[in-house]
Coordinates of C-alpha atoms in Angstrom, one line a residue:
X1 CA 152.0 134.9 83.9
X2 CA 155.6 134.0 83.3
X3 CA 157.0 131.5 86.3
X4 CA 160.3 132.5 87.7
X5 CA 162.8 129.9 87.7
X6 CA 163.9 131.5 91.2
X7 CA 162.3 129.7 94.4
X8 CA 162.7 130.7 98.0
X9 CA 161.9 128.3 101.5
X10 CA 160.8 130.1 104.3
X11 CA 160.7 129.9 108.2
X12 CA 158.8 131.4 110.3
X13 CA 155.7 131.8 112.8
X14 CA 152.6 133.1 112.1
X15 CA 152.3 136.1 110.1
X16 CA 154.9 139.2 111.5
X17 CA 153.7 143.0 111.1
X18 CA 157.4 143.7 109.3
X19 CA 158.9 140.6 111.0
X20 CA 158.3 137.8 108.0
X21 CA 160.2 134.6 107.8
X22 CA 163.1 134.8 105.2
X23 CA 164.1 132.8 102.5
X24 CA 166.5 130.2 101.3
X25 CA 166.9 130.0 97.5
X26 CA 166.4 126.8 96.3
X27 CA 164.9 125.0 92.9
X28 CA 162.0 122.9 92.9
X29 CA 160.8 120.9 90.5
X30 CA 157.2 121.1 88.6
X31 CA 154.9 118.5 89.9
X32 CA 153.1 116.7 87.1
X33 CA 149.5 117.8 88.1
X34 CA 146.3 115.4 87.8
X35 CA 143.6 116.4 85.5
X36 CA 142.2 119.7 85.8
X37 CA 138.2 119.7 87.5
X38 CA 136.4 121.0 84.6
X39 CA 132.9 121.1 86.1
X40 CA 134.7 123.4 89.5
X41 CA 136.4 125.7 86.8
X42 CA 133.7 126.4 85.1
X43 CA 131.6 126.9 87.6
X44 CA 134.3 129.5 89.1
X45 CA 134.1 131.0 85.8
X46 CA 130.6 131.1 85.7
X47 CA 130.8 133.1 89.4
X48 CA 133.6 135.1 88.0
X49 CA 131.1 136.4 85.0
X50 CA 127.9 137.1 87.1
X51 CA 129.7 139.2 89.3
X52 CA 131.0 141.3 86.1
X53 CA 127.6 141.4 84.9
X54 CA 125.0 141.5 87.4
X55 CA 127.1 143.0 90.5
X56 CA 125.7 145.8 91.5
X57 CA 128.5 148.4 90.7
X58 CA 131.8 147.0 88.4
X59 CA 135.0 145.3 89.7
X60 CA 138.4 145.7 88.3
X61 CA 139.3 142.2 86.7
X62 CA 142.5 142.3 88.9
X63 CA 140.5 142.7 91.8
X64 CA 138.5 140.3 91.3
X65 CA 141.5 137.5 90.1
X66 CA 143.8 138.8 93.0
X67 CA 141.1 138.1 95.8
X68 CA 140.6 134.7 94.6
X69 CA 144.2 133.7 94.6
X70 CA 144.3 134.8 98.2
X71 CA 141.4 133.4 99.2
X72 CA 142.7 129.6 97.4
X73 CA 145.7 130.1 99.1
X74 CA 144.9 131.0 102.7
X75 CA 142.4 128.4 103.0
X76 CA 145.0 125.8 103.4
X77 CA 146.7 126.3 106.5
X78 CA 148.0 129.8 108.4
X79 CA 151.2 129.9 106.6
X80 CA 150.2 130.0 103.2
X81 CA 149.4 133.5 101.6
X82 CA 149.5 135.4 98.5
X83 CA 151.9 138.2 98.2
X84 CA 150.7 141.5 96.3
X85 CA 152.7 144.0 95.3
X86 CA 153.1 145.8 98.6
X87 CA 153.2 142.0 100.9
X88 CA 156.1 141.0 98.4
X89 CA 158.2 144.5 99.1
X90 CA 157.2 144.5 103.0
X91 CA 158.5 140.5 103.4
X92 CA 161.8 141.3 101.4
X93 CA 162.5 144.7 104.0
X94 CA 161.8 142.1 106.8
X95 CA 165.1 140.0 105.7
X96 CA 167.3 142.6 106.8
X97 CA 165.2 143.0 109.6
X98 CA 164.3 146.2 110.0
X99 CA 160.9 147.6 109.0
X100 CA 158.3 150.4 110.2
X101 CA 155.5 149.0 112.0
X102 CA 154.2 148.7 115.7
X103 CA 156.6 145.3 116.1
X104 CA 153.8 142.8 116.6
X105 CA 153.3 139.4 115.8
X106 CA 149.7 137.9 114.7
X107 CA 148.0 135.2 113.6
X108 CA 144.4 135.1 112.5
X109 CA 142.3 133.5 114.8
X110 CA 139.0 133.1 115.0
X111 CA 137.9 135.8 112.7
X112 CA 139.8 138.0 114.6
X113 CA 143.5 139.1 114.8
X114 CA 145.2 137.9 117.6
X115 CA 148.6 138.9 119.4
X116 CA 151.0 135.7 119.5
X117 CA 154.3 138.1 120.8
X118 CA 155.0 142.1 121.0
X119 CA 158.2 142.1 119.6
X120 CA 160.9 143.4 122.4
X121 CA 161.7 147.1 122.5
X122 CA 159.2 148.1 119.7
X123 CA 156.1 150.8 120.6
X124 CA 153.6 147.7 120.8
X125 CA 155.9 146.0 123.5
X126 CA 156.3 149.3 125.2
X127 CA 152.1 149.9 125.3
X128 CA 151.7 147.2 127.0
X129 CA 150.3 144.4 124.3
X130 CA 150.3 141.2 125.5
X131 CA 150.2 137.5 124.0
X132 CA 146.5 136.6 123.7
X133 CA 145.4 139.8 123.0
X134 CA 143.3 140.5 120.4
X135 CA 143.4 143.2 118.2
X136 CA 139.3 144.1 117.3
X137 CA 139.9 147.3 115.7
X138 CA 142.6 149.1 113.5
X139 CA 142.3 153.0 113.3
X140 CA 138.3 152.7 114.0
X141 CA 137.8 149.8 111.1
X142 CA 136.6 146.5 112.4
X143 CA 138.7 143.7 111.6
X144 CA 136.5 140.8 111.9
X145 CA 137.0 138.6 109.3
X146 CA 139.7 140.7 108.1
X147 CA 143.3 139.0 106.7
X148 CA 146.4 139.0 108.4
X149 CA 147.8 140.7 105.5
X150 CA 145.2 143.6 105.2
X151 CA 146.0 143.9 109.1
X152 CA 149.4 144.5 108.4
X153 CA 149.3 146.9 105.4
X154 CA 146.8 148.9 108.3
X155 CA 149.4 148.7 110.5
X156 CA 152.2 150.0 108.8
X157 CA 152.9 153.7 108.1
X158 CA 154.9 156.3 107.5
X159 CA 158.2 156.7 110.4
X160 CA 155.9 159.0 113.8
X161 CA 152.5 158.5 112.2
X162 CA 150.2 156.8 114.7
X163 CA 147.7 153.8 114.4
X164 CA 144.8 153.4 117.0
X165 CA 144.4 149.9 117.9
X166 CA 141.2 148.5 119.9
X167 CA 142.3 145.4 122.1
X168 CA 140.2 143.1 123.8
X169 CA 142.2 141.0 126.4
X170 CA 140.4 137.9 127.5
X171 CA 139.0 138.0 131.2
X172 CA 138.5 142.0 131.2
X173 CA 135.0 143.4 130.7
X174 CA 135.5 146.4 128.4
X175 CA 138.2 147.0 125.3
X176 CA 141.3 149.3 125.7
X177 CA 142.2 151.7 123.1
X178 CA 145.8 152.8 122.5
X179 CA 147.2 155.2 120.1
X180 CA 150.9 153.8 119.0
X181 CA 153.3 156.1 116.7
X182 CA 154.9 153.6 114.1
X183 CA 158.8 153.7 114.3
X184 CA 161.6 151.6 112.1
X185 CA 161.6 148.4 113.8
X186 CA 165.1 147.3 114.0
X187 CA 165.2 144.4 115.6
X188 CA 168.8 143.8 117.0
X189 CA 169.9 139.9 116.4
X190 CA 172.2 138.4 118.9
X191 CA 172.8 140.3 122.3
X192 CA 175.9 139.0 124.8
X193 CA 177.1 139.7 128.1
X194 CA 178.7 137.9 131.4
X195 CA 176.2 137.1 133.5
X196 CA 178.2 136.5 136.8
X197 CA 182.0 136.0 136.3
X198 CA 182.4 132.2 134.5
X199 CA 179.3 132.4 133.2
X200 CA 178.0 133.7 129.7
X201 CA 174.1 134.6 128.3
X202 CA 173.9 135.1 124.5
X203 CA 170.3 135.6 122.9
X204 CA 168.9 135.7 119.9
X205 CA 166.0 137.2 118.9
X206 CA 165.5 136.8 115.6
X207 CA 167.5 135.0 112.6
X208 CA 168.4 137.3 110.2
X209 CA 170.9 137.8 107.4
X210 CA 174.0 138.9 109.6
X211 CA 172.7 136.6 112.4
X212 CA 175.9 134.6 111.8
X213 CA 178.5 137.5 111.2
X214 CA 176.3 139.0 115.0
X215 CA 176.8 135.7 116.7
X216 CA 180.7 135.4 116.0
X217 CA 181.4 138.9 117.2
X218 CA 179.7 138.7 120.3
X219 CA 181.3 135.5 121.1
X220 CA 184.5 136.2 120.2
X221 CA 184.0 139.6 123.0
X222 CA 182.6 136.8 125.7
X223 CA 186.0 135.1 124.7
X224 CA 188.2 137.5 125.3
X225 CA 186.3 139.1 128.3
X226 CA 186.8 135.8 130.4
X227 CA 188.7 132.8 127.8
X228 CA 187.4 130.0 130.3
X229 CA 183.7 130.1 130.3
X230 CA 182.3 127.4 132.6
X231 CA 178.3 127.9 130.9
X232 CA 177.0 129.4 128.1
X233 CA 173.0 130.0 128.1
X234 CA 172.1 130.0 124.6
X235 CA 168.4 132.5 125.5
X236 CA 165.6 131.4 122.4
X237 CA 162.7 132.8 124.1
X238 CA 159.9 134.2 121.9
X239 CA 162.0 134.0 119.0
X240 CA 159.5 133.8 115.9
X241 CA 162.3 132.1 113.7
X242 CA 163.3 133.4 110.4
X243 CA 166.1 132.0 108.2
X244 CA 166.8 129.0 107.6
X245 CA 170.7 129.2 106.8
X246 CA 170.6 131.0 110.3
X247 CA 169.5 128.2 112.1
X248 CA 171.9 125.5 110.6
X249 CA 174.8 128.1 111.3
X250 CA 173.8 128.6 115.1
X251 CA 173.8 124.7 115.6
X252 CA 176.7 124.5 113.0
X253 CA 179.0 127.1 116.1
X254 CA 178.1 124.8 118.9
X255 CA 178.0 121.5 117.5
X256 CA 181.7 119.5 117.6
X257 CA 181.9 118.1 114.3
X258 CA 180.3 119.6 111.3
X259 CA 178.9 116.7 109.3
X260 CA 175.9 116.5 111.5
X261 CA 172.6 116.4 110.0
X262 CA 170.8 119.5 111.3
X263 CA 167.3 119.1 109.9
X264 CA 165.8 117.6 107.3
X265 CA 162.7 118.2 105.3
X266 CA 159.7 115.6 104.1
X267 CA 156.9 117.1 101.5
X268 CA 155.3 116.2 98.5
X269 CA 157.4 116.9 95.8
X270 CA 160.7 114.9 95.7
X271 CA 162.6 118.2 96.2
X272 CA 161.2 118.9 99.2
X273 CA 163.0 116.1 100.7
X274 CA 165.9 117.1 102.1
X275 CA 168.8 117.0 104.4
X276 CA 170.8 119.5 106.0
X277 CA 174.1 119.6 107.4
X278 CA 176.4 122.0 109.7
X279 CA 178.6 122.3 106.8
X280 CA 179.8 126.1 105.9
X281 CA 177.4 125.0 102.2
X282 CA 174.4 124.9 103.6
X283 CA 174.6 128.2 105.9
X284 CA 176.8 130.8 104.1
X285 CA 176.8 131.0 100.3
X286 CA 180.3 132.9 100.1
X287 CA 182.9 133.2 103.4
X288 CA 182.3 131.6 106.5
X289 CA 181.2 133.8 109.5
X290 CA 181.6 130.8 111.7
X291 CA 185.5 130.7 110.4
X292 CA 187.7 131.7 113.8
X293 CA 185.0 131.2 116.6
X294 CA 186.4 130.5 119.9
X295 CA 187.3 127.0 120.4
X296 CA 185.3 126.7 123.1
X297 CA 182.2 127.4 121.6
X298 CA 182.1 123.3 120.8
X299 CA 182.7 121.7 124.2
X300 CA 181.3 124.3 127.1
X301 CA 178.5 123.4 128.9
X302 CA 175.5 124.7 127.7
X303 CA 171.8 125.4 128.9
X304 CA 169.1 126.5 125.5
X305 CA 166.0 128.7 127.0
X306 CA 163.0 128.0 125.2
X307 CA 159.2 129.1 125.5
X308 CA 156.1 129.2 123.9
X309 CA 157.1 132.0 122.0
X310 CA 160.2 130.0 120.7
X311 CA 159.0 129.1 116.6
X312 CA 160.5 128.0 113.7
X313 CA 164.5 128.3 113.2
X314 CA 164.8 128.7 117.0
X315 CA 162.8 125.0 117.3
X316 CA 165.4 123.8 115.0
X317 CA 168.1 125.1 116.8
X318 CA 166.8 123.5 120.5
X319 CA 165.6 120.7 118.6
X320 CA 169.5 120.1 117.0
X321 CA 171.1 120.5 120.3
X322 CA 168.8 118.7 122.8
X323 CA 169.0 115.5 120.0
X324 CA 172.9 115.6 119.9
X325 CA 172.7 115.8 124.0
X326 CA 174.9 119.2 123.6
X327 CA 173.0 121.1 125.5
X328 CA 169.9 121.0 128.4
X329 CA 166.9 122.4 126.9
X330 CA 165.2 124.1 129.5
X331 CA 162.0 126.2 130.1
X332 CA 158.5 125.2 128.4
X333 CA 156.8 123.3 125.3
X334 CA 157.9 125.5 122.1
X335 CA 155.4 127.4 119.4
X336 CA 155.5 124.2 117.4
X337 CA 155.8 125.9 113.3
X338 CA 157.8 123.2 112.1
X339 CA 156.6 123.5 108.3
X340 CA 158.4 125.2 105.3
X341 CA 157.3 127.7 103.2
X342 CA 158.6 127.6 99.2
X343 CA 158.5 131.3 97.8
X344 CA 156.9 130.8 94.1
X345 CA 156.8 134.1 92.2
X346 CA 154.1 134.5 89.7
X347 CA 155.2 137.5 88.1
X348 CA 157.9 140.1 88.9
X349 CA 156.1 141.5 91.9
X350 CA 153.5 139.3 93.0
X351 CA 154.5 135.7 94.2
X352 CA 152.7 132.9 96.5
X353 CA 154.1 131.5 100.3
X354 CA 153.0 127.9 100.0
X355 CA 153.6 125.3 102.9
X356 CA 155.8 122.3 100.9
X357 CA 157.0 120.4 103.7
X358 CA 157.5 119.8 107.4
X359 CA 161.0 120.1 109.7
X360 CA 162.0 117.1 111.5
X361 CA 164.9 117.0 113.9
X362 CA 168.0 114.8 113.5
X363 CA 166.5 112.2 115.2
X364 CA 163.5 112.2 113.0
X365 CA 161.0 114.1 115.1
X366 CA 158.2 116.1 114.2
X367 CA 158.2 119.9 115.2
X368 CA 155.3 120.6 113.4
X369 CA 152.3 121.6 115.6
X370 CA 154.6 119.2 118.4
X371 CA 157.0 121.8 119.5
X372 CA 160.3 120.9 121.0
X373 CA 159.9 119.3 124.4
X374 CA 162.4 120.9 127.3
X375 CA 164.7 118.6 129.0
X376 CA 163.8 120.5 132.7
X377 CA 160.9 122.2 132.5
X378 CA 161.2 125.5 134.5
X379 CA 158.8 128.2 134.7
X380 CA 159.3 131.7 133.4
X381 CA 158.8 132.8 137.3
X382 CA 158.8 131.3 141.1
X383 CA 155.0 132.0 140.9
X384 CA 154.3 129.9 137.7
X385 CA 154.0 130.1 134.3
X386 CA 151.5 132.5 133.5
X387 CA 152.3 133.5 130.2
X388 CA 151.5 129.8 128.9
X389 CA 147.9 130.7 130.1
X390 CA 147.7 133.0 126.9
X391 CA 150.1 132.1 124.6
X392 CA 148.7 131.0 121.3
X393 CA 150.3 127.9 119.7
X394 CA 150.2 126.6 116.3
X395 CA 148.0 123.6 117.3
X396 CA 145.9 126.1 118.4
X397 CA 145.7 127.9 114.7
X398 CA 142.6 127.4 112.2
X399 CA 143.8 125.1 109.8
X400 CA 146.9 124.5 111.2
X401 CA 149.0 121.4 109.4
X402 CA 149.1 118.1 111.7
X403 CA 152.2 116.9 112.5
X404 CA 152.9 114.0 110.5
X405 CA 150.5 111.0 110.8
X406 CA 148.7 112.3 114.1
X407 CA 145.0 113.9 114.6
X408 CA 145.1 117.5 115.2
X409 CA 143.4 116.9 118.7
X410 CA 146.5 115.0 119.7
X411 CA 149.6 117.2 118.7
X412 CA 149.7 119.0 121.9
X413 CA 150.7 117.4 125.0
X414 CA 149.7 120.8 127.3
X415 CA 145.9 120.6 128.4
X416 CA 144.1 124.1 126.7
X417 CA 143.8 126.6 130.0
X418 CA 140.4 126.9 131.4
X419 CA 138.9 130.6 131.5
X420 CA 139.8 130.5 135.1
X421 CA 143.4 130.1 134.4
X422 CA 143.3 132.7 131.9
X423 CA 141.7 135.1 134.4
X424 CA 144.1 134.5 137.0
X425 CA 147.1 134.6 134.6
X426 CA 145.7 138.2 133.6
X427 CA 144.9 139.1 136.8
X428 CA 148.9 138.7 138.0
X429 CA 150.0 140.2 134.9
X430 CA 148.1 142.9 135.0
X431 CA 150.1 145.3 136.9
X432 CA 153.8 143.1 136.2
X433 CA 156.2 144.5 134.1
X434 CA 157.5 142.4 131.1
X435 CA 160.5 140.2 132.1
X436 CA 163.8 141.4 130.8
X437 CA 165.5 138.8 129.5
X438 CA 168.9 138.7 130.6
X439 CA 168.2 141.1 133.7
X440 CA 168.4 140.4 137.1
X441 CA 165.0 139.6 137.2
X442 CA 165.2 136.4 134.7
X443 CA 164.4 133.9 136.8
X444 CA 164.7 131.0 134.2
X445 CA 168.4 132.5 133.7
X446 CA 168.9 132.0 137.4
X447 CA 167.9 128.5 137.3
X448 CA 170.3 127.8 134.1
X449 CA 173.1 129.2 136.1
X450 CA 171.9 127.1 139.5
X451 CA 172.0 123.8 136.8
X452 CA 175.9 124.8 135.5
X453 CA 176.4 125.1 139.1
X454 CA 175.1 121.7 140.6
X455 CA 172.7 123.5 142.6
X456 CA 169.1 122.5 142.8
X457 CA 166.7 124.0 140.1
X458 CA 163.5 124.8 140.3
X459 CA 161.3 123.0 138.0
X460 CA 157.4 123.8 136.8
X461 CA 154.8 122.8 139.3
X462 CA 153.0 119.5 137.9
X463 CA 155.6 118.3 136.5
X464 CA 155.0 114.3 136.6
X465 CA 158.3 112.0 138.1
X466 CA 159.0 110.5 135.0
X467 CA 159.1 113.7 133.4
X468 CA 161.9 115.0 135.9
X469 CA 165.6 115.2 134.3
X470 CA 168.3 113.2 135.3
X471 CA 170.0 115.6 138.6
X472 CA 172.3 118.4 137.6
X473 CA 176.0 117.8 137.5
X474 CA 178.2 118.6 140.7
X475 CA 180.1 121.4 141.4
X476 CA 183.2 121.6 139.5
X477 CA 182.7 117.7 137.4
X478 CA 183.5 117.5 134.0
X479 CA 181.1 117.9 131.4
X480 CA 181.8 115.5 129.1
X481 CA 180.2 115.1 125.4
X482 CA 178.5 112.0 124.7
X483 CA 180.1 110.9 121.0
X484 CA 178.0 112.4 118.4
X485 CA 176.6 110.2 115.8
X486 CA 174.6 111.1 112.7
X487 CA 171.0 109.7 112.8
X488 CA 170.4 106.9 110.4
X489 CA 169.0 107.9 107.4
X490 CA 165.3 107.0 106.4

C-alpha cells in the first residue's frame, strides 16, 4: 500500500454517528521505527494461516487483514480507529456537517455503546435519548461487543428509513424500544440573538468549515441590532468539537491582539510539537472571515458557558479565553478530549485516525482527560446539576490517554456519582423536557447575565470557599482587560 504524502489532525469527542472531528492538513514526518518483533509477526502469521486453513468455512484475505488493522488500532485508546471505505466517506460528509443519521454521539463503553450527547434538533434528541444511555440493540442485533464504527454504519440509512434502537437507561428496570426515521442531519453552526436589550448570546454547536464565515455574520447582525453591547455569552455547551482552524479562529475574534499562542501540541514525533497562534495562517488558508468583525468583539465583557458535553475545539476555545482572563468561564468541569488525531491514509480510500499528541492551553495546561475547569461553577438548573449524574467523560473511557504525567485514577477532580445519584438524577429527568439553550428557560444564561450585571449568581451547591470566584463586577464599572502576554515558551 502506497502512503500518501497528505496528513490530516483531527479534533473531536468520542466517536459521532455523522458528526466526526474534522481535519487540519498538515505533514508529519516518518518516525525511524525500532526493530521489527519477529517472534510476534510470525506468530500473527502463523494465526493468520490456520484460520485460512483449518477455519471452518473460508475468509476473504481482506477480511481477515482489514479486521486486524482495526482491532491494532482501537486497542490503543477511544480515539484511534481504522477507516474503511465507507468510515473514510462518512467522516469526510461530517466536515461539512451535514449527514443522515439519527444525530447521536457514542463512545464504546463497556462492551456496550453508550450515548455521550443527542445532538440538538435531530430525531434522536427529539425521542427522547439521553446522555448515559446505552444503546443494547440496533434494529434487533445485539451490540455487545460491537465497534463504534459498525454501530454507526447500523445507524445510518437511507433519508425516512427507520432504525429501531433498544435503550437501557441506568436506574430503570426494563429497556425501551424506539423506532427513529433517519433524516440529513444538518447541524446549524453558530446561532445569535439579543437576549434582553444590552445583552448578546451567541452559540456554537459544532466547528465546522464555515464556522468562521457563520460566526462573523451573526456578529456583525448583533452589531448592528444594538452597536453597544454591554455582555456577550459565548454558549459552548455540549459542543463535541470538530476543527481545529475553527477553534483558533473563534479565540482569534475575541482575543485583542492576534499574536497569542492559542494552543499548542506535545507528541512523539517532533512534528507533533507545535504551536498555534490567532494569526489569519493558522485558521483560514485563503481570505480572512474574521477581516471586518465589529470592533467590539475584542474588549466587551464576556461570559463562556461550558458543560460536560463541552469537548475538544470548544475546550480549546474556554481554555484560550479563561488563560488570557478575557472572559469568565462559567458552568461545570468540561468532556476533557484534549488529544489530536493525525489522518494517515493507507491507500486511496482506506486511512487510519491515530492519537499523535495532546492539546495544552496557553498557559501549558493539560485538557486531556482534565477538562477545562470553570471560573464560577453554576449548575445547569436552581435544582442542581443533574445531567453531571450521567454524563460520560473521557476519564471515564476504556483506554482513555492520561493527561500528561498523572495516573488515570487522578485526572478527574469530580467524585464518580453513586447509583443513588444516578437514580435520582433519572428520576427528575424523567418527565423534564430538554433545556433549550438560549430560551427563557436557560438558567445558566440567566446567571451569565446576573454576573454582566453585578448581581448575585448562583453558584453549584458544594462548591468549597476557595473554590468561589472573586465577586462579580458592579453595576455599570468598567471592565477593563488585564494586558495580555504570551506564555513563555517551553
Amino acid at each position: 500500500m502506497g502512503m500518501k504524502a497528505k496528513h490530516f489532525g483531527l479534533v473531536g469527542v468520542g466517536v459521532l454517528v455523522g458528526v466526526a472531528a474534522s481535519f487540519q492538513l498538515s505533514a508529519h514526518a516518518q518516525k525511524a521505527g525500532a526493530p521489527l518483533p519477529l517472534d510476534e509477526l510470525r506468530q500473527l502469521a502463523d494465526v493468520y494461516g490456520l484460520i485460512k486453513t483449518d477455519y471452518v468455512e473460508p475468509v476473504e484475505d481482506k477480511k481477515l487483514l482489514s479486521e486486524a488493522i482495526g482491532g491494532m488500532v482501537a486497542s490503543l485508546d477511544p480515539h484511534s480507529v481504522y477507516l474503511d471505505p465507507k468510515a473514510f466517506r462518512d467522516m469526510r460528509e461530517a466536515v461539512q456537517g451535514k449527514f443522515v443519521g439519527v444525530g447521536v454521539e457514542i463512545s464504546n463503553e463497556d462492551g456496550y455503546i453508550k450515548v455521550v450527547s443527542p445532538i440538538e434538533d435531530t430525531p434522536a434528541f427529539k425521542a427522547g435519548i439521553k446522555p448515559g444511555d446505552l444503546i443494547t440493540r440496533i434494529d434487533n442485533v445485539p451490540v455487545r461487543n460491537m465497534s463504534s464504527d459498525e454501530a454507526i454504519k447500523r445507524m445510518r440509512g437511507k433519508v425516512g428509513s427507520k432504525v429501531t434502537l433498544t435503550i437501557a437507561r441506568p436506574g430503570e428496570d426494563k429497556p425501551w424500544v424506539v423506532p427513529i426515521a433517519r433524516q440529513e442531519i444538518k447541524v446549524v453552526s453558530v446561532k445569535a440573538k439579543m437576549v434582553e436589550p444590552g445583552y448578546a448570546w451567541l452559540r456554537i454547536s459544532q466547528f465546522q468549515e464555515n464556522t468562521l464565515d457563520e460566526l462573523a455574520k451573526k456578529t456583525k447582525e448583533l452589531y448592528a441590532e444594538q452597536p453597544d453591547i454591554k455582555g456577550l455569552v459565548l454558549d459552548l455547551r455540549n459542543d463535541p468539537g470538530g476543527l481545529l482552524p475553527g477553534a483558533i479562529g473563534v479565540s482569534a475574534a475575541f482575543l485583542p491582539q492576534p499574536d497569542q499562542v492559542i494552543v499548542s501540541t506535545k507528541g512523539q514525533v517532533a512534528d507533533s510539537n507545535q504551536e498555534f497562534y490567532g494569526r489569519r495562517e493558522f485558521y483560514a488558508q485563503r481570505g480572512d472571515p474574521l477581516a471586518g468583525l465589529p470592533a467590539g468583539l475584542k474588549s466587551v465583557p464576556m461570559v463562556v458557558l461550558v458543560n460536560g458535553g463541552s469537548a475538544s475545539a470548544s475546550e480549546i476555545v474556554a481554555g484560550a479565553l479563561q488563560d488570557y482572563q478575557r472572559a469568565i468561564v462559567m458552568g461545570s468541569r468540561t468532556f476533557g478530549k484534549g488529544s489530536v488525531q493525525t489522518l494517515r491514509q493507507l491507500s486511496e480510500d482506506t486511512a487510519i485516525k491515530l492519537t499523535t499528541a495532546r492539546y495544552y492551553t496557553p498557559k501549558g495546561r493539560p485538557i486531556q482527560a482534565t477538562g477545562i475547569e470553570p471560573d464560577m461553577r453554576v449548575d445547569e438548573s436552581a435544582e442542581g446539576d443533574l445531567l453531571n449524574a450521567l454524563r460520560v467523560r473521557e476519564a471515564d473511557l476504556q483506554r482513555h490517554l492520561a493527561a500528561e504525567g498523572e495516573k488515570k485514577e487522578a485526572a478527574s477532580r469530580d467524585q464518580n456519582p453513586s447509583l443513588a445519584q444516578q437514580q435520582r438524577a433519572l428520576a427528575l429527568l424523567k418527565d423534564r423536557k430538554p433545556i433549550e439553550f438560549g430560551g427563557q428557560d436557560d438558567f445558566q444564561l440567566a446567571q451569565a447575565i446576573k454576573h454582566f450585571k453585578g448581581l448575585p449568581v448562583q453558584l453549584a451547591r458544594g462548591v468549597p470557599d476557595e473554590d468561589k470566584p472573586a465577586p462579580a463586577p458592579l453595576p455599570g464599572a468598567e471592565h477593563k482587560l488585564p494586558e495580555l502576554k504570551a506564555p513563555p515558551k517551553k
